mmCIF file of C-alpha atoms in Angstrom:
data_model
loop_
_atom_site.group_PDB
_atom_site.id
_atom_site.type_symbol
_atom_site.label_atom_id
_atom_site.label_comp_id
_atom_site.label_asym_id
_atom_site.label_seq_id
_atom_site.Cartn_x
_atom_site.Cartn_y
_atom_site.Cartn_z
ATOM 1 C CA THR A 1 -6.319 18.639 28.119
ATOM 2 C CA LYS A 2 -8.081 21.415 27.021
ATOM 3 C CA GLY A 3 -10.862 21.448 24.555
ATOM 4 C CA ASN A 4 -13.702 19.442 24.062
ATOM 5 C CA ARG A 5 -12.122 15.455 23.353
ATOM 6 C CA VAL A 6 -13.898 13.270 25.010
ATOM 7 C CA LEU A 7 -11.632 10.435 27.100
ATOM 8 C CA THR A 8 -12.325 6.737 28.327
ATOM 9 C CA ALA A 9 -13.677 7.364 31.496
ATOM 10 C CA PRO A 10 -13.481 7.687 34.487
ATOM 11 C CA LEU A 11 -12.448 11.263 34.170
ATOM 12 C CA VAL A 12 -12.122 14.075 36.130
ATOM 13 C CA VAL A 13 -13.965 17.352 35.196
ATOM 14 C CA ALA A 14 -12.334 20.781 35.588
ATOM 15 C CA THR A 15 -13.273 24.515 34.946
ATOM 16 C CA SER A 16 -11.387 27.581 34.768
ATOM 17 C CA GLY A 17 -13.370 30.468 34.122
ATOM 18 C CA ALA A 18 -15.160 29.973 31.116
ATOM 19 C CA SER A 19 -12.998 26.932 30.055
ATOM 20 C CA LYS A 20 -13.589 23.168 30.411
ATOM 21 C CA TYR A 21 -10.324 20.764 31.264
ATOM 22 C CA ILE A 22 -11.347 16.869 30.867
ATOM 23 C CA VAL A 23 -8.675 15.144 33.147
ATOM 24 C CA ASP A 24 -7.762 11.421 31.928
ATOM 25 C CA VAL A 25 -6.870 9.345 35.421
ATOM 26 C CA THR A 26 -7.654 5.911 33.539
ATOM 27 C CA VAL A 27 -4.071 3.763 32.931
ATOM 28 C CA PRO A 28 -4.264 1.861 29.546
ATOM 29 C CA VAL A 29 -4.767 -1.560 29.585
ATOM 30 C CA VAL A 30 -3.847 -4.849 26.811
ATOM 31 C CA VAL A 31 -7.467 -6.217 26.007
ATOM 32 C CA TYR A 32 -5.837 -8.471 23.514
ATOM 33 C CA THR A 33 -2.625 -10.904 22.870
ATOM 34 C CA ALA A 34 -2.159 -13.708 20.610
ATOM 35 C CA MET A 35 0.471 -15.440 18.769
ATOM 36 C CA THR A 36 0.130 -17.612 15.321
ATOM 37 C CA SER A 37 3.024 -19.160 13.269
ATOM 38 C CA ASP A 38 3.145 -19.596 9.730
ATOM 39 C CA ASN A 39 3.603 -23.482 9.644
ATOM 40 C CA PRO A 40 1.247 -24.781 7.019
ATOM 41 C CA LEU A 41 1.132 -27.967 8.818
ATOM 42 C CA ASP A 42 0.096 -26.457 12.563
ATOM 43 C CA VAL A 43 0.465 -22.566 13.458
ATOM 44 C CA SER A 44 0.947 -23.490 17.133
ATOM 45 C CA LEU A 45 3.958 -25.230 16.045
ATOM 46 C CA ALA A 46 7.334 -23.174 14.456
ATOM 47 C CA VAL A 47 10.818 -24.490 12.511
ATOM 48 C CA PRO A 48 13.563 -22.335 13.893
ATOM 49 C CA THR A 49 15.292 -20.453 11.330
ATOM 50 C CA THR A 50 12.613 -21.244 9.019
ATOM 51 C CA ASP A 51 8.622 -20.551 10.209
ATOM 52 C CA THR A 52 7.642 -16.712 11.006
ATOM 53 C CA ILE A 53 5.766 -16.057 14.216
ATOM 54 C CA THR A 54 3.103 -12.922 14.096
ATOM 55 C CA LEU A 55 2.452 -11.026 17.457
ATOM 56 C CA TYR A 56 -1.024 -9.760 17.794
ATOM 57 C CA PHE A 57 -2.245 -6.940 20.848
ATOM 58 C CA ALA A 58 -4.633 -4.573 21.367
ATOM 59 C CA LEU A 59 -5.043 -2.132 24.200
ATOM 60 C CA SER A 60 -7.670 -0.395 26.103
ATOM 61 C CA GLU A 61 -6.948 3.603 23.840
ATOM 62 C CA PRO A 62 -4.776 4.805 22.123
ATOM 63 C CA LEU A 63 -0.816 5.755 22.841
ATOM 64 C CA THR A 64 1.003 8.612 22.543
ATOM 65 C CA ALA A 65 3.477 6.664 20.208
ATOM 66 C CA ASP A 66 4.453 3.580 19.398
ATOM 67 C CA PRO A 67 6.085 1.197 21.537
ATOM 68 C CA ALA A 68 9.319 1.479 21.568
ATOM 69 C CA LEU A 69 12.325 -1.183 20.244
ATOM 70 C CA THR A 70 12.699 -2.646 24.084
ATOM 71 C CA ASP A 71 9.238 -2.227 25.210
ATOM 72 C CA VAL A 72 8.056 -5.721 23.534
ATOM 73 C CA LEU A 73 10.094 -8.435 24.528
ATOM 74 C CA LEU A 74 9.734 -12.276 23.048
ATOM 75 C CA THR A 75 10.397 -14.315 25.787
ATOM 76 C CA PHE A 76 12.603 -18.107 24.896
ATOM 77 C CA ASP A 77 13.423 -19.684 28.241
ATOM 78 C CA ALA A 78 14.367 -18.596 31.902
ATOM 79 C CA THR A 79 16.481 -15.830 31.459
ATOM 80 C CA SER A 80 16.806 -14.513 27.723
ATOM 81 C CA ALA A 81 14.415 -12.399 25.738
ATOM 82 C CA SER A 82 14.683 -10.061 22.934
ATOM 83 C CA ALA A 83 13.744 -7.012 21.557
ATOM 84 C CA LEU A 84 10.766 -6.728 18.778
ATOM 85 C CA THR A 85 9.870 -4.482 16.043
ATOM 86 C CA VAL A 86 6.189 -3.742 15.848
ATOM 87 C CA THR A 87 4.047 -1.872 13.809
ATOM 88 C CA ALA A 88 0.721 0.256 14.227
ATOM 89 C CA GLY A 89 -2.385 -0.592 12.940
ATOM 90 C CA ALA A 90 -5.671 1.355 12.955
ATOM 91 C CA ASN A 91 -6.144 4.564 15.475
ATOM 92 C CA MET A 92 -2.006 3.427 17.348
ATOM 93 C CA MET A 93 -4.532 0.800 19.258
ATOM 94 C CA SER A 94 -3.198 -2.431 17.501
ATOM 95 C CA TYR A 95 -0.120 -3.830 17.173
ATOM 96 C CA THR A 96 1.958 -6.580 15.793
ATOM 97 C CA ALA A 97 5.289 -7.870 15.531
ATOM 98 C CA THR A 98 6.544 -10.003 13.067
ATOM 99 C CA PHE A 99 10.054 -12.629 13.827
ATOM 100 C CA THR A 100 11.840 -15.587 12.617
ATOM 101 C CA ALA A 101 11.412 -18.364 15.013
ATOM 102 C CA PRO A 102 14.369 -18.262 17.176
ATOM 103 C CA THR A 103 16.394 -21.657 18.325
ATOM 104 C CA PRO A 104 15.747 -21.626 22.016
ATOM 105 C CA THR A 105 16.713 -23.887 24.645
ATOM 106 C CA ALA A 106 13.671 -24.070 25.467
ATOM 107 C CA PRO A 107 10.576 -24.443 22.897
ATOM 108 C CA THR A 108 7.749 -22.390 24.304
ATOM 109 C CA LEU A 109 7.776 -18.610 23.672
ATOM 110 C CA GLY A 110 6.870 -16.467 25.910
ATOM 111 C CA LEU A 111 5.653 -12.370 25.555
ATOM 112 C CA GLN A 112 6.084 -9.548 27.689
ATOM 113 C CA ILE A 113 4.998 -6.183 27.117
ATOM 114 C CA LEU A 114 6.773 -3.573 29.382
ATOM 115 C CA ALA A 115 3.886 -1.753 31.508
ATOM 116 C CA THR A 116 6.851 1.353 30.932
ATOM 117 C CA GLY A 117 6.826 1.922 27.562
ATOM 118 C CA ILE A 118 2.959 1.541 27.421
ATOM 119 C CA LYS A 119 1.613 5.043 27.783
ATOM 120 C CA ASP A 120 -1.870 6.941 26.648
ATOM 121 C CA VAL A 121 -2.665 10.216 24.798
ATOM 122 C CA ALA A 122 -3.039 11.617 28.553
ATOM 123 C CA GLY A 123 0.645 10.559 29.966
ATOM 124 C CA ASN A 124 -0.813 7.524 31.400
ATOM 125 C CA ALA A 125 1.561 4.468 32.071
ATOM 126 C CA MET A 126 -0.055 0.706 32.129
ATOM 127 C CA ALA A 127 0.008 -0.263 35.592
ATOM 128 C CA ALA A 128 1.528 -3.800 35.236
ATOM 129 C CA ASP A 129 3.818 -6.236 32.722
ATOM 130 C CA MET A 130 1.276 -7.870 30.140
ATOM 131 C CA THR A 131 3.130 -11.471 30.471
ATOM 132 C CA THR A 132 0.169 -13.439 29.097
ATOM 133 C CA LEU A 133 -1.574 -14.436 26.307
ATOM 134 C CA THR A 134 -5.683 -13.711 25.768
ATOM 135 C CA PHE A 135 -6.302 -15.842 23.614
ATOM 136 C CA GLY A 136 -4.839 -19.362 22.683
ATOM 137 C CA ALA A 137 -1.677 -20.648 23.373
ATOM 138 C CA PRO A 138 2.200 -19.627 23.059
ATOM 139 C CA VAL A 139 3.342 -20.605 19.907
ATOM 140 C CA VAL A 140 6.208 -23.673 20.361
ATOM 141 C CA VAL A 141 9.656 -23.943 18.330
ATOM 142 C CA ASP A 142 10.077 -28.018 17.742
ATOM 143 C CA ILE A 143 13.775 -27.975 18.178
ATOM 144 C CA VAL A 144 13.695 -32.052 18.656
ATOM 145 C CA ALA A 145 14.349 -33.967 14.712
ATOM 146 C CA PRO A 146 12.337 -36.935 14.630
ATOM 147 C CA THR A 147 13.523 -40.022 14.818
ATOM 148 C CA VAL A 148 13.350 -44.303 14.041
ATOM 149 C CA ALA A 149 12.050 -45.334 17.186
ATOM 150 C CA SER A 150 11.127 -49.072 15.267
ATOM 151 C CA SER A 151 11.317 -50.810 12.085
ATOM 152 C CA VAL A 152 10.188 -54.077 10.713
ATOM 153 C CA LEU A 153 10.913 -55.254 7.949
ATOM 154 C CA SER A 154 9.849 -59.537 6.490
ATOM 155 C CA VAL A 155 9.186 -60.816 3.069
ATOM 156 C CA ASN A 156 7.287 -62.824 1.512
ATOM 157 C CA ASN A 157 9.402 -65.528 0.370
ATOM 158 C CA PRO A 158 8.357 -69.425 1.686
ATOM 159 C CA PHE A 159 11.084 -70.390 1.444
ATOM 160 C CA SER A 160 13.274 -68.071 3.626
ATOM 161 C CA ALA A 161 12.506 -65.138 6.072
ATOM 162 C CA THR A 162 15.668 -63.502 5.324
ATOM 163 C CA ASP A 163 16.384 -64.159 1.272
ATOM 164 C CA ALA A 164 14.696 -62.592 -1.163
ATOM 165 C CA ARG A 165 14.106 -64.017 -4.781
ATOM 166 C CA ALA A 166 13.127 -61.797 -7.787
ATOM 167 C CA GLY A 167 9.504 -61.454 -7.860
ATOM 168 C CA ASP A 168 9.686 -61.237 -4.084
ATOM 169 C CA VAL A 169 7.793 -58.223 -2.067
ATOM 170 C CA LEU A 170 9.324 -56.727 0.846
ATOM 171 C CA SER A 171 7.449 -54.843 3.460
ATOM 172 C CA GLY A 172 8.455 -52.954 5.989
ATOM 173 C CA THR A 173 6.640 -51.036 9.203
ATOM 174 C CA ILE A 174 8.403 -48.263 10.601
ATOM 175 C CA THR A 175 7.771 -46.511 13.040
ATOM 176 C CA PHE A 176 8.777 -42.377 14.096
ATOM 177 C CA SER A 177 9.338 -40.479 16.679
ATOM 178 C CA GLU A 178 7.138 -37.868 16.245
ATOM 179 C CA PRO A 179 4.386 -36.996 13.173
ATOM 180 C CA LEU A 180 6.143 -36.918 10.294
ATOM 181 C CA SER A 181 5.420 -33.674 7.774
ATOM 182 C CA ALA A 182 4.808 -35.823 4.333
ATOM 183 C CA PRO A 183 6.326 -39.503 3.375
ATOM 184 C CA PRO A 184 10.127 -41.085 4.572
ATOM 185 C CA THR A 185 12.217 -42.023 1.506
ATOM 186 C CA VAL A 186 12.441 -45.977 1.603
ATOM 187 C CA GLN A 187 14.821 -47.522 -0.854
ATOM 188 C CA ILE A 188 17.730 -50.092 -1.379
ATOM 189 C CA LEU A 189 20.973 -49.234 -1.245
ATOM 190 C CA SER A 190 21.820 -50.765 -4.939
ATOM 191 C CA SER A 191 18.419 -49.490 -6.241
ATOM 192 C CA SER A 192 16.985 -45.605 -6.800
ATOM 193 C CA ALA A 193 13.415 -47.505 -7.318
ATOM 194 C CA PRO A 194 11.582 -46.004 -3.850
ATOM 195 C CA PHE A 195 9.373 -48.667 -1.580
ATOM 196 C CA VAL A 196 6.042 -47.379 -2.582
ATOM 197 C CA VAL A 197 5.445 -45.821 1.556
ATOM 198 C CA THR A 198 1.394 -45.219 2.556
ATOM 199 C CA GLY A 199 0.020 -44.655 6.134
ATOM 200 C CA GLY A 200 1.556 -42.057 8.668
ATOM 201 C CA PRO A 201 1.978 -39.572 10.151
ATOM 202 C CA THR A 202 3.731 -41.401 12.418
ATOM 203 C CA VAL A 203 3.238 -45.115 11.550
ATOM 204 C CA TRP A 204 4.448 -45.784 8.025
ATOM 205 C CA TYR A 205 3.680 -48.840 5.686
ATOM 206 C CA ALA A 206 6.554 -49.570 2.464
ATOM 207 C CA GLU A 207 6.742 -51.902 0.011
ATOM 208 C CA TYR A 208 9.104 -52.844 -2.703
ATOM 209 C CA THR A 209 9.104 -55.614 -5.346
ATOM 210 C CA VAL A 210 12.301 -57.552 -5.518
ATOM 211 C CA PRO A 211 13.091 -56.628 -9.692
ATOM 212 C CA GLY A 212 15.423 -59.767 -11.902
ATOM 213 C CA THR A 213 18.877 -58.294 -10.716
ATOM 214 C CA PHE A 214 19.974 -55.995 -8.224
ATOM 215 C CA ALA A 215 23.511 -56.867 -5.834
ATOM 216 C CA HIS A 216 22.652 -59.307 -3.564
ATOM 217 C CA GLY A 217 23.348 -58.552 0.357
ATOM 218 C CA ASP A 218 21.988 -55.257 -0.184
ATOM 219 C CA PRO A 219 19.327 -54.075 2.390
ATOM 220 C CA PRO A 220 16.676 -51.141 2.505
ATOM 221 C CA ARG A 221 17.953 -47.456 3.485
#
């Protein structure tokens, strides 16, 4: 570029008469990439179609233009990718892309920044595609719903291990396949009064004091 612009080394300096030309021969590189979720419990996890994921990346030098829609891809299984719209930060060197968590066939999300779409102000293209994160780990989309792995119910009736009388206390232990974000609701079918649930996040304990009247034979749910 003709003039006194200072560019990132290595540079080639050439002269033509009274003019000096500085030729930029350095290709831009991605120096930072990270991914995070707005999940209130764990920023490394996302709920499909609910949580928002933000991708951050920064480059070693300014670009001629923002990356196009097809230059930055979110990969979510072996063959599928989704184009992302990026927003430029300061000096056209830092970018963000925000999107709603997809419903993938494989839970771990990936990143692909295509080299052909990343060019500095001199026109040098990035040498190779960027497919890894430099900071942290990819966000994992949790596509598996929790299930009850085991449940045990007992009663403090001294005369029967299977029958409960008014005033007896039902005690349950419920184990789930994965941690829960909030206590589960446990109640008798014929009563809207729930068990008192404590513990967690994977193993929960429930207690219920049998009232004076309730429908005979109704199990907890």
